[in-house]
XYZ file of C-alpha atoms in Angstrom:
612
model
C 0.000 0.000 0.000
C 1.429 3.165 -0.760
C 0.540 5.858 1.988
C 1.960 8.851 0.029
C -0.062 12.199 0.455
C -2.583 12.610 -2.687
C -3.723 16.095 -3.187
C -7.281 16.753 -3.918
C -6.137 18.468 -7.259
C -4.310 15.282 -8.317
C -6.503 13.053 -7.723
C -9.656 15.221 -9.106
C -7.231 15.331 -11.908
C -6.586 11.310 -12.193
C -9.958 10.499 -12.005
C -11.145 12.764 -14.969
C -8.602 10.608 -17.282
C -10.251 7.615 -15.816
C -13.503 9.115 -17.482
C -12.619 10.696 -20.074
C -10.964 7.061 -20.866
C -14.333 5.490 -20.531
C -16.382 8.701 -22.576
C -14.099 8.628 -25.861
C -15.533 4.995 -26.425
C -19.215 4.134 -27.692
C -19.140 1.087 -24.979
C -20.108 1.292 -21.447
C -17.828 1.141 -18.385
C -18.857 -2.173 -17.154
C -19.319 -3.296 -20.543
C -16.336 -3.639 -21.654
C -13.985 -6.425 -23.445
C -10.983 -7.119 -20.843
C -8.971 -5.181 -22.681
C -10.596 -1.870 -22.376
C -11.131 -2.444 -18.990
C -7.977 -3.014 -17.869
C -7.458 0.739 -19.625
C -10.193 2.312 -18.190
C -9.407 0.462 -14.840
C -5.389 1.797 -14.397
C -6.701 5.183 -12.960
C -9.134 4.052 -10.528
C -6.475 1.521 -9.343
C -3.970 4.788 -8.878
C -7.217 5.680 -6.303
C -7.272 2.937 -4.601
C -3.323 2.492 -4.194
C -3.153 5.938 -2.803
C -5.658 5.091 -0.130
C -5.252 4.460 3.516
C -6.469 1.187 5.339
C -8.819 2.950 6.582
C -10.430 4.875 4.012
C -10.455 1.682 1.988
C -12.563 -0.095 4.777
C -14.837 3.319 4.537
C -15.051 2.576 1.035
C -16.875 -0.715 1.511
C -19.937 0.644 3.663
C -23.105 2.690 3.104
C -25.479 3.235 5.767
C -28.304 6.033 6.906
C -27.705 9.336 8.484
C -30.455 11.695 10.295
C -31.516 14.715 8.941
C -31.992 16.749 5.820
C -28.956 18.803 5.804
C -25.258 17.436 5.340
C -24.089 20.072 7.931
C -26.360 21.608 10.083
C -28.908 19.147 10.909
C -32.320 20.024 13.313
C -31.775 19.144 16.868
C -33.439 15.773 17.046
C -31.089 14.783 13.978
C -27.953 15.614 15.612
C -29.419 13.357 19.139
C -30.223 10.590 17.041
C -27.236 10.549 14.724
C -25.454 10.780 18.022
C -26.975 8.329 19.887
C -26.699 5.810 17.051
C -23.567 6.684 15.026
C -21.499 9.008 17.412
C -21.697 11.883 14.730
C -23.382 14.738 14.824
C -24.403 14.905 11.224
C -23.446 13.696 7.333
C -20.270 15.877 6.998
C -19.176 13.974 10.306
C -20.342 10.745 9.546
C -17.971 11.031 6.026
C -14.800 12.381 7.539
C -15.006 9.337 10.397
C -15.264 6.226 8.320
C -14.397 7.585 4.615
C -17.806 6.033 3.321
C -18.376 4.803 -0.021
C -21.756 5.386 0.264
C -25.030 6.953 2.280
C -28.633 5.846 1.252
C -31.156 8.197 2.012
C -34.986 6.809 3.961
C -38.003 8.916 4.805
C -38.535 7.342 8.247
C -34.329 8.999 8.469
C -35.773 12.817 7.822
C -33.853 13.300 5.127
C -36.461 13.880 2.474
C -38.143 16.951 2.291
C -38.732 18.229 -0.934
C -36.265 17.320 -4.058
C -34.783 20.650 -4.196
C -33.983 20.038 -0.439
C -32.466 16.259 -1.808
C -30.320 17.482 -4.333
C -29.011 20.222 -2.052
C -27.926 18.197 0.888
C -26.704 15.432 -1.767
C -24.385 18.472 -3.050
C -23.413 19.438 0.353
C -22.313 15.587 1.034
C -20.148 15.960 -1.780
C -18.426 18.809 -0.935
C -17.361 17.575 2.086
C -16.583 14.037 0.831
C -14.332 15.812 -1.993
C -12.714 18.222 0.234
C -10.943 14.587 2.437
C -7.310 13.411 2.168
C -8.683 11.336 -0.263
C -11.604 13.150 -2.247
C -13.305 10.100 -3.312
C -17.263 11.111 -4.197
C -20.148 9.474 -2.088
C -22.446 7.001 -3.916
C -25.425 8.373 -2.763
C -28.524 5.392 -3.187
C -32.211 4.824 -2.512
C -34.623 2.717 -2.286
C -37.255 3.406 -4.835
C -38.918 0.917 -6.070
C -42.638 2.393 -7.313
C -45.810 1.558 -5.662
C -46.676 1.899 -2.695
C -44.297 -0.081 -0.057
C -40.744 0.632 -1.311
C -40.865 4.541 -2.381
C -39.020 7.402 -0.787
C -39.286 10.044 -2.750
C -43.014 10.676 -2.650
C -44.975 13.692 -4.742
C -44.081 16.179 -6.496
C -41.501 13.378 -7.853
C -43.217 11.451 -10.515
C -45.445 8.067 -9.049
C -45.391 5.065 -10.945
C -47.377 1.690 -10.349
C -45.136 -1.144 -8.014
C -43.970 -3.912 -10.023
C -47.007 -6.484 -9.251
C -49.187 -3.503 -11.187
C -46.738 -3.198 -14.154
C -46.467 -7.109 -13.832
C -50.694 -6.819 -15.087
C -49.983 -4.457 -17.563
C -47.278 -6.247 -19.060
C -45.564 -3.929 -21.162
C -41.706 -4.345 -21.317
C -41.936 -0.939 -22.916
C -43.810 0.734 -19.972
C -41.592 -0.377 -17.580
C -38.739 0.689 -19.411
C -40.238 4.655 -19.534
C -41.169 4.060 -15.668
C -37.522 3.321 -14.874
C -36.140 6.025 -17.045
C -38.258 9.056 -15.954
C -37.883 7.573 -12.005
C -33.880 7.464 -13.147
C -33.749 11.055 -14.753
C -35.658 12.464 -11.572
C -33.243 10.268 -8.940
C -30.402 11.788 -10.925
C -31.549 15.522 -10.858
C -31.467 15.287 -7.161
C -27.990 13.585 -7.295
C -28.825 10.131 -6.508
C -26.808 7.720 -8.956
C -27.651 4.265 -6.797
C -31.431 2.535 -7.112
C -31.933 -0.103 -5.106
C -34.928 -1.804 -7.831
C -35.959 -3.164 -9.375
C -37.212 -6.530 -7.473
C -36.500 -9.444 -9.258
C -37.641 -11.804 -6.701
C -40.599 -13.931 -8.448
C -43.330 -14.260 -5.929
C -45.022 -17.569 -5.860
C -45.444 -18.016 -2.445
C -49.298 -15.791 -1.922
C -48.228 -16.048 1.807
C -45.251 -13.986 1.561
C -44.933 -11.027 3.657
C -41.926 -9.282 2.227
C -42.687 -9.158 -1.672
C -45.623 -9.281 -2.701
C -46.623 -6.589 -4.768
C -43.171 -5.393 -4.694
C -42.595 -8.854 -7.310
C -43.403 -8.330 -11.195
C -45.526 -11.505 -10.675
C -44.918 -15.493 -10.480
C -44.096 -16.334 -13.795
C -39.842 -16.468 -14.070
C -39.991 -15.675 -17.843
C -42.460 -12.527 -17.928
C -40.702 -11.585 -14.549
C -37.222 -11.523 -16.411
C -38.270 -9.626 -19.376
C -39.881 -6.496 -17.270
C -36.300 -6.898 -14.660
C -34.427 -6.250 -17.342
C -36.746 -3.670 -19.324
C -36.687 -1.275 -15.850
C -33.005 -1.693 -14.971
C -32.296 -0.555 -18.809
C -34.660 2.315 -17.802
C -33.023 3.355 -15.010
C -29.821 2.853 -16.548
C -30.377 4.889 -19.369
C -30.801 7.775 -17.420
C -27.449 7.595 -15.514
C -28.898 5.443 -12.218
C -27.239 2.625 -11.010
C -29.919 -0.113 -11.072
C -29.868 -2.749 -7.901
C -31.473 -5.673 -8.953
C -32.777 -8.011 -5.501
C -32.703 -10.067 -3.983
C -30.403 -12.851 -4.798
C -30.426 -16.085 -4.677
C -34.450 -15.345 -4.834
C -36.744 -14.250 -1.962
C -40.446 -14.988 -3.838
C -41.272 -17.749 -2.368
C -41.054 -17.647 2.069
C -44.044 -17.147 4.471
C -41.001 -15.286 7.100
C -40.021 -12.044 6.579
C -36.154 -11.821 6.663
C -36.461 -8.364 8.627
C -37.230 -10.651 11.439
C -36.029 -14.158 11.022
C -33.631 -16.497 8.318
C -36.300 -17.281 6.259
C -35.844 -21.213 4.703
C -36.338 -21.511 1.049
C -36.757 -25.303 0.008
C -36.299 -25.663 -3.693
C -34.504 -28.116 -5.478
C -31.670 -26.693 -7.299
C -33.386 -27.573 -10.710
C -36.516 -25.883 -8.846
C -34.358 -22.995 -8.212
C -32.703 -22.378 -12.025
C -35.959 -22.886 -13.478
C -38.306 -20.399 -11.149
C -35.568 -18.182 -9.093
C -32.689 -17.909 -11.500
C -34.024 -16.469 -15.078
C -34.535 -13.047 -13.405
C -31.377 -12.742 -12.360
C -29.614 -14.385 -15.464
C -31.677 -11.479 -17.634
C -30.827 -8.854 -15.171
C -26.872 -9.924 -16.084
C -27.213 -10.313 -19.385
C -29.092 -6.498 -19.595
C -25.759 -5.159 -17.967
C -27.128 -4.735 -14.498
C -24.459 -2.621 -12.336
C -25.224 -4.136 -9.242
C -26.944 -7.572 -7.435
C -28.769 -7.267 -3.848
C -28.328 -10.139 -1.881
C -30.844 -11.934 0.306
C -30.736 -12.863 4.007
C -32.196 -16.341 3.225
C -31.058 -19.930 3.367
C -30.970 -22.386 0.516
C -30.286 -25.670 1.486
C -29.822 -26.911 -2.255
C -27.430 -24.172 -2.725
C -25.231 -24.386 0.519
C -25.854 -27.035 2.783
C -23.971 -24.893 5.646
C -27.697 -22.962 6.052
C -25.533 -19.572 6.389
C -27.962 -16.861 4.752
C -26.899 -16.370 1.182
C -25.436 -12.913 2.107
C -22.668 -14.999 4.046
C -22.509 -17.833 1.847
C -19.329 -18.067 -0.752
C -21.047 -20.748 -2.637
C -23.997 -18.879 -3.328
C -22.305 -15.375 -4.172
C -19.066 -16.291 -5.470
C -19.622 -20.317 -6.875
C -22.946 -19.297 -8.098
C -23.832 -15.645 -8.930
C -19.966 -14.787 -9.731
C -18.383 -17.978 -11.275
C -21.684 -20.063 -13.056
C -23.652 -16.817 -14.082
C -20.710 -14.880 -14.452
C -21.449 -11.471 -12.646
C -18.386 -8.945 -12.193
C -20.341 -5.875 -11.166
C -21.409 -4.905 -7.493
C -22.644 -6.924 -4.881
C -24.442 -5.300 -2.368
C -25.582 -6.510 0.483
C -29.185 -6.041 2.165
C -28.862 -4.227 5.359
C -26.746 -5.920 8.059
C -29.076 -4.791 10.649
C -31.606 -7.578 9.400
C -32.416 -10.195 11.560
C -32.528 -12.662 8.831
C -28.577 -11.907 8.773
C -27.581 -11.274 12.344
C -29.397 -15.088 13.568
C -26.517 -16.755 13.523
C -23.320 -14.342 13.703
C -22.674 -11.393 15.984
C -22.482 -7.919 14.280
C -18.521 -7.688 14.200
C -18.531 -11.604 12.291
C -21.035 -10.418 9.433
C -18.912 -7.548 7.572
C -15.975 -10.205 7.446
C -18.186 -13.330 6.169
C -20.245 -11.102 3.777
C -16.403 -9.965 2.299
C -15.056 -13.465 2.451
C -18.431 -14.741 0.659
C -17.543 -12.435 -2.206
C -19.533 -9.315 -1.222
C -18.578 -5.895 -2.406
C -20.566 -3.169 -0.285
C -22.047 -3.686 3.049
C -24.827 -1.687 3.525
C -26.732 -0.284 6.787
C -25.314 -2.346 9.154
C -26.637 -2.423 12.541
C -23.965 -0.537 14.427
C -21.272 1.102 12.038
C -18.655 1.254 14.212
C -18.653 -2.562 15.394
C -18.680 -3.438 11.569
C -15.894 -0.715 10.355
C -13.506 -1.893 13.100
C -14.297 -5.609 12.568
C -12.956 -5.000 8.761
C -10.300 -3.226 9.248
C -9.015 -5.703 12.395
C -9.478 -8.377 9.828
C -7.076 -7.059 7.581
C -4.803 -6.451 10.506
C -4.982 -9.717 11.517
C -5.060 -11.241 7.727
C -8.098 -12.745 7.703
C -8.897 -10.518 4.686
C -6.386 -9.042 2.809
C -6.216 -5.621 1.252
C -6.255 -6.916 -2.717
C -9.633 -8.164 -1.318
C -11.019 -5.033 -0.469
C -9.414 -3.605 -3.660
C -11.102 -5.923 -5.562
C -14.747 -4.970 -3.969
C -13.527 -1.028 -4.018
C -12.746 -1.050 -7.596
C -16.228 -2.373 -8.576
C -17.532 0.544 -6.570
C -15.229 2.971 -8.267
C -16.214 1.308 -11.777
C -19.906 2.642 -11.177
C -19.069 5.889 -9.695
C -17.281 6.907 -13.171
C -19.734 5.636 -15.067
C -22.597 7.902 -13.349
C -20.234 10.560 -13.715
C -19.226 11.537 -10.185
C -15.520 11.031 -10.840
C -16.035 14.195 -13.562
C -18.607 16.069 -11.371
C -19.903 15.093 -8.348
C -22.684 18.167 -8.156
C -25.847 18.323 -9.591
C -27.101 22.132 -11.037
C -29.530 22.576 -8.495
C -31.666 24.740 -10.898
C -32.655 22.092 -12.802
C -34.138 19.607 -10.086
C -37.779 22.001 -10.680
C -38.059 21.123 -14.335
C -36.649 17.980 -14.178
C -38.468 16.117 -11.295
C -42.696 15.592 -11.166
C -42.506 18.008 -14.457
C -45.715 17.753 -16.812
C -45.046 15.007 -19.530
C -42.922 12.646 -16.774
C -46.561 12.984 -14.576
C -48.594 12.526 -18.223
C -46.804 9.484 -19.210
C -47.352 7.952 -15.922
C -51.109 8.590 -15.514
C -50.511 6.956 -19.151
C -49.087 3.813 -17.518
C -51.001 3.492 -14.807
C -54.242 3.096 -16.578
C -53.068 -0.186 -18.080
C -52.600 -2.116 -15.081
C -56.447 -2.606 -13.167
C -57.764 -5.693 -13.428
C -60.924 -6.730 -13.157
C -61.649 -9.994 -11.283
C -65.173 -10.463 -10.732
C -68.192 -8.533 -12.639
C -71.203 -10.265 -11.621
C -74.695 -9.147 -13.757
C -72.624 -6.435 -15.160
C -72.309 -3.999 -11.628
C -69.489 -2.328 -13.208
C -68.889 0.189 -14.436
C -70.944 2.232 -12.138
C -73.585 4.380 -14.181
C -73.661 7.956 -12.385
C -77.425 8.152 -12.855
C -79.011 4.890 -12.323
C -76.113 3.954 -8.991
C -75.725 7.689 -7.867
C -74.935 7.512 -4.883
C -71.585 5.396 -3.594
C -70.798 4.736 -0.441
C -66.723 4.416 0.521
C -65.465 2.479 2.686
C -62.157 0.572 4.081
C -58.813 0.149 4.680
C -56.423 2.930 4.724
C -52.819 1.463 4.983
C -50.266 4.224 5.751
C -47.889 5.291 3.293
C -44.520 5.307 2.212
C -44.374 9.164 2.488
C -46.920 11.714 3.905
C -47.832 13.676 0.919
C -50.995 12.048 -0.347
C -54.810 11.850 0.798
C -55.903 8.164 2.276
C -57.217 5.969 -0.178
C -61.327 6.125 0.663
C -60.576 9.955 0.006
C -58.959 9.534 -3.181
C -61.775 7.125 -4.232
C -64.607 9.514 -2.966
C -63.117 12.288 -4.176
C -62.499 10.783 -7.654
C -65.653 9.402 -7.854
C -67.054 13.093 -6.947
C -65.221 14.324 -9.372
C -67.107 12.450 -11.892
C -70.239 13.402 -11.435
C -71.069 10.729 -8.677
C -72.228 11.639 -5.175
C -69.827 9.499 -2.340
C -69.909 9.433 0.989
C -66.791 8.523 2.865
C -66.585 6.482 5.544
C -62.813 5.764 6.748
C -60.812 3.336 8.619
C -58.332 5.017 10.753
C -54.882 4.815 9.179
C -53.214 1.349 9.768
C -55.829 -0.268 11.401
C -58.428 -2.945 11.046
C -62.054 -2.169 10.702
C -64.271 -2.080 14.273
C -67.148 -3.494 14.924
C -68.139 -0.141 15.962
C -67.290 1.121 12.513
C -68.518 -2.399 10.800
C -72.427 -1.099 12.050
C -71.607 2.498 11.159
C -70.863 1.054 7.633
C -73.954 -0.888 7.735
C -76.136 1.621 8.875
C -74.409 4.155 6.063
C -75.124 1.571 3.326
C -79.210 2.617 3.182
C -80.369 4.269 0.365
C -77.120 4.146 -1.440
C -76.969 2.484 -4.785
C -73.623 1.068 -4.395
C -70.444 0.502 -2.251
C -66.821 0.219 -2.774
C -65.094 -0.945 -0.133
C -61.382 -1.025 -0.193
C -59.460 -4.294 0.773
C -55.653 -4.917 1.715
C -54.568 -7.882 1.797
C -57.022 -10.034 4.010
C -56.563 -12.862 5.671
C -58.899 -15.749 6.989
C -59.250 -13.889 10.573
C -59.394 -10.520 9.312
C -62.489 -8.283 10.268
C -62.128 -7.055 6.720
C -64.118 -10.457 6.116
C -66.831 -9.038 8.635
C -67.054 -5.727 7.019
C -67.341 -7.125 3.452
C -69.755 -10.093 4.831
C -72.343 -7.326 6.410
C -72.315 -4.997 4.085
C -72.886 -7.658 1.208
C -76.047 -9.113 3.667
C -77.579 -5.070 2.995
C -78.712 -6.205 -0.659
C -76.724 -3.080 -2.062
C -74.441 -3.958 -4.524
C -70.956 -4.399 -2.638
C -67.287 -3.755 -5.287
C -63.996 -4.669 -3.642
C -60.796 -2.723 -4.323
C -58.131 -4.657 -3.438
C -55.450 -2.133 -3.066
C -52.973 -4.504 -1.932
C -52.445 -8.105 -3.173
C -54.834 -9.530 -5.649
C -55.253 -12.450 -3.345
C -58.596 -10.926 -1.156
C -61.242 -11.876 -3.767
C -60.592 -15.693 -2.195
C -61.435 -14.914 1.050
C -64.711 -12.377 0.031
C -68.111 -14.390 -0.784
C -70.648 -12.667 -2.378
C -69.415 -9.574 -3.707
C -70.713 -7.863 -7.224
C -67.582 -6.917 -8.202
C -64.041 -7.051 -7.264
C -60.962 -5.705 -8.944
C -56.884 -5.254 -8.183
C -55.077 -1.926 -8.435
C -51.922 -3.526 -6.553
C -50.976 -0.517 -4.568
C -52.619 2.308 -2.730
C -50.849 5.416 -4.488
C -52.688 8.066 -5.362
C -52.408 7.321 -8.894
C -53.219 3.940 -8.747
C -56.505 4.282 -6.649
C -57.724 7.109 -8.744
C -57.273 4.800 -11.871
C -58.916 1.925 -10.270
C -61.443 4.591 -9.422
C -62.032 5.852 -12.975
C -62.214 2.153 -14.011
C -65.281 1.674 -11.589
C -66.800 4.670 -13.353
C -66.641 3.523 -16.585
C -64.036 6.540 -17.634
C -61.205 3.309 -18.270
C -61.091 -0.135 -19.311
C -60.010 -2.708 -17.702
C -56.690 -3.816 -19.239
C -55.021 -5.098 -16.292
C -54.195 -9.042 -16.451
C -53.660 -11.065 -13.337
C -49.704 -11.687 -13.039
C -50.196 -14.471 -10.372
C -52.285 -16.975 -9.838
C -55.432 -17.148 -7.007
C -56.264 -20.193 -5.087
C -59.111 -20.758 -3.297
C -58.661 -20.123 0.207
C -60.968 -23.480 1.202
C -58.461 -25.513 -0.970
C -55.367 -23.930 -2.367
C -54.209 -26.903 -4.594
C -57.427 -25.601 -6.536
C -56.817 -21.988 -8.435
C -59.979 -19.592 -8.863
C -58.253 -17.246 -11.139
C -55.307 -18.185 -12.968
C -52.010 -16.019 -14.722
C -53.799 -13.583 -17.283
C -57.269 -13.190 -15.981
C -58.806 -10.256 -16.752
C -62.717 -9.154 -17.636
C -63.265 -6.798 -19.771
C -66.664 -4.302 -20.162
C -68.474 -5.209 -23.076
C -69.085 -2.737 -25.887
């Protein structure tokens, strides 16, 4: 290691050869024959051999910070970022532990607007550019669409979760939605996207994927992966593809336990793998791992985070991936069941992983890789190796030229009028219709007037939009209908004080739309549907969550899937109740009958249609 001083200027200076290198050529970064890249790879390696121990260990992490400036967070930012990280803010938290990377949450406060985003992701690079070694931050985020994974909420253009652009089935749609999410991630400086999912979800029970899965067929799956990661791509974003070796089908959630996935491995190339092999062959930067164990795979039942035959034998040496591996957080439990926090860093490097991300106490991890080296259990060509995949993707994004974003731009760029056209555009293709008994839908404004609303309300991913019964009653309003809301409190189940409310609401009205997420056999959901389809008025079911509720609802007129609650996607589903949209959704998984799920009610590309 060579521990010569590297001035900012020369190494600003090295790493704009390194991309002008990759810039002259028509062919991508990570692209390239061996050749090229051992060209475009000499000054990136100057980088790294100028780098201390430590700010190579640095290199290997990204994690969370409080607040919503780099410098001079609020109060409660500067407790909690010192209670949990022994910083006061980002600018601290860089100059510490030299990170490679930050990813920015909501539930972190450091979201506020997308002006506000790109400033305090310009202000993180300052500071990381202005260290002994000015290496740029990757700065990364979870947005995945729809309405579980999705951080940066209005005015920032809203696209349908995968499950919804899994029923519309348009390779080219998701392309656009990746792109426009990419150009609007990149405006705000944001060059890392943890999405898309490539996790095929044929388990109904799962309670991690779900929607957030394109659907349960591996082929159709494949083909929209790799349509959105070329999105995303194309405008200058990273793409994260997750989570590997496959997470579709589990009935544990690995944020709270090592989930045990029991395919064969034939079972596991033919229905986990082809996502993943398309995701590679598109040119995916980067591969999420999962905190799950494969018996088939490794026999040792260490979660495939820490598991070299999973992510070097299989993912690196059979299908051939050279790019990133990332990690899923560390803080997991799925990850942390078997090892204590100082042992996971060091197994997830010796497994073959590149960047360890959010782990649950920084400092534990940091020091645990850099004693490691100390000691030799990992060597530094073996954080080289992981740190020069990391550098490979921050020159192709461009941070090695210019690690700020113009600032001005973010305005026009992000939420602007044809990215929110082109979206509405989108989402209309993806409602399906399930059930349409005697023709209820579409609602006729004159002859079924008056609507009551009623149902679940989930919370959120961000703050910034209505609850779904408003969006429906107001939508329905809106077309000429007259709807009375009745809402579930945010988050929670319906009451049997609210169940007779809804009852007693339901005379005199012509119809009722009652919105359903994702119920199961216990659920008072059941009661409300049950006693408001024993009223005689006609009862339709929104199922705003997975498609799976129709199985558990008897005797409903209609029931259709809008696979998310976003304000977009409810007012769609909406308009397709009132007749102003078709139906073009088609189901991406199958149903089964809840009395006997070896039987299927509605199979892979149901959808009704309203008759001319």
């Amino acid at each position: 290691m060579n521990d010569q001083h590297l001035s900012r200027r020369t190494l600003l200076t090295a790493t704009a050869v390194a991309t002008a290198a990759v810039t002259a050529g028509a062919t991508p970064a990570l692209a390239r024959t061996p050749q090229q890249r051992a060209i475009s790879d000499r000054p990136l390696k100057q980088i790294i051999d100028r780098m201390t121990l430590e700010e190579k260990v640095g290199q290997l992490f990204s994690t969370y910070v409080f607040g919503s400036s780099a410098t001079d967070p609020a109060e409660r930012d500067v407790n909690d970022n010192l209670s949990l990280l022994g910083v006061r803010s980002a600018a601290e938290l860089v100059a510490k532990y030299h990170l490679g990377g930050i990813i920015y949450f909501g539930w972190s406060r450091n979201i506020v607007s997308p002006r506000q985003l790109g400033e305090m992701s310009n202000a993180i690079q300052t500071v990381a550019t202005a260290q002994r070694s000015p290496v740029p931050v990757l700065l990364s985020i979870d947005q995945e669409q729809g309405s579980i994974v999705q951080r940066l909420g209005p005015p920032a253009t809203q696209f349908p979760g995968a499950m919804a652009m899994g029923a519309g089935g348009s390779r080219r749609d998701a392309r656009t939605a990746g792109r426009i999410s990419g150009l609007e991630l990149a405006a705000t400086g944001v060059y890392q996207n943890y999405a898309p999912v490539a996790d095929v979800n044929i388990n109904p029970a799962n309670p991690v994927i779900g929607i957030r899965s394109f659907g349960s067929d591996p082929n159709t799956a494949a083909a929209l992966v790799a349509a959105q990661l070329t999105g995303y791509q194309s405008a200058g974003v990273s793409s994260c593809v997750k989570h590997f070796p496959g997470h579709g089908d589990t009935g544990t959630d690995s944020h709270s336990d090592l989930p045990l996935i029991t395919h064969t491995r034939e079972e596991w190339n033919r229905l986990d793998a082809p996502p993943f092999r398309a995701a590679i062959a598109a040119g995916v930067d980067s591969i999420m791992t999962a905190h799950i164990q494969i018996p088939a795979l490794d026999p040792s039942n260490d979660p495939a985070t820490l598991s070299r035959p999973i992510i070097t034998g299989i993912l690196r040496e059979q299908l051939g991936f050279d790019g990133l591996i990332v990690t899923d957080a560390l803080n997991m439990r799925g990850v942390r069941v078997k090892y204590g926090d100082e042992r996971i860093p060091v197994l997830a490097l010796k497994a073959g992983v590149d960047q360890l991300l959010f782990p649950q106490n920084l400092a534990v991890a940091w020091n645990a890789v850099r004693d490691a080296v100390r000691n030799g259990e990992l060597t530094e060509a073996r954080l080289d190796e992981s740190i020069l995949r990391l550098l490979r993707i921050k020159q192709k994004v461009g941070l090695l030229k210019d690690p700020l974003i113009d600032v001005g731009r973010i305005d026009r760029v992000v939420g602007n009028r044809r990215h929110l056209a082109l979206a509405e555009e989108i989402t209309e293709k993806t409602t399906t219709l399930l059930v349409n008994r005697n023709n209820t839908l579409p609602l006729h404004r004159r002859r079924q007037k008056n609507v009551l609303v009623v149902g679940a309300n989930p919370p959120r991913p961000n703050d910034t939009e209505s609850w779904t019964t408003e969006v429906i009653a107001s939508t329905l309003n809106g077309l000429g209908f007259t709807a009375t809301e009745l809402p579930t409190p945010r988050g929670e189940a319906p009451t049997a004080a609210l169940i007779d409310q809804a009852v007693a609401a339901a005379s005199g009205k012509d119809a009722i739309v009652v919105a359903t997420q994702n119920v199961s056999a216990t659920s008072t959901q059941r009661t409300l549907v049950a006693r408001l389809v024993a009223t005689g008025v006609p009862v339709v079911a929104l199922h705003i969550g997975n498609p799976y509720d129709i199985a558990r609802l008897d005797g409903v007129a209609a029931a259709l899937a809008s696979y998310g609650w976003t304000g977009n996607e409810v007012r769609s589903a909406t308009r397709v109740i009132a007749g102003r949209v078709e139906p073009e959704g088609r189901l991406p998984v199958p149903i089964q009958r809840a009395d006997d799920p070896s039987r299927v009610l509605f199979p892979v590309g149901h959808g009704l249609e309203y008759d001319d």
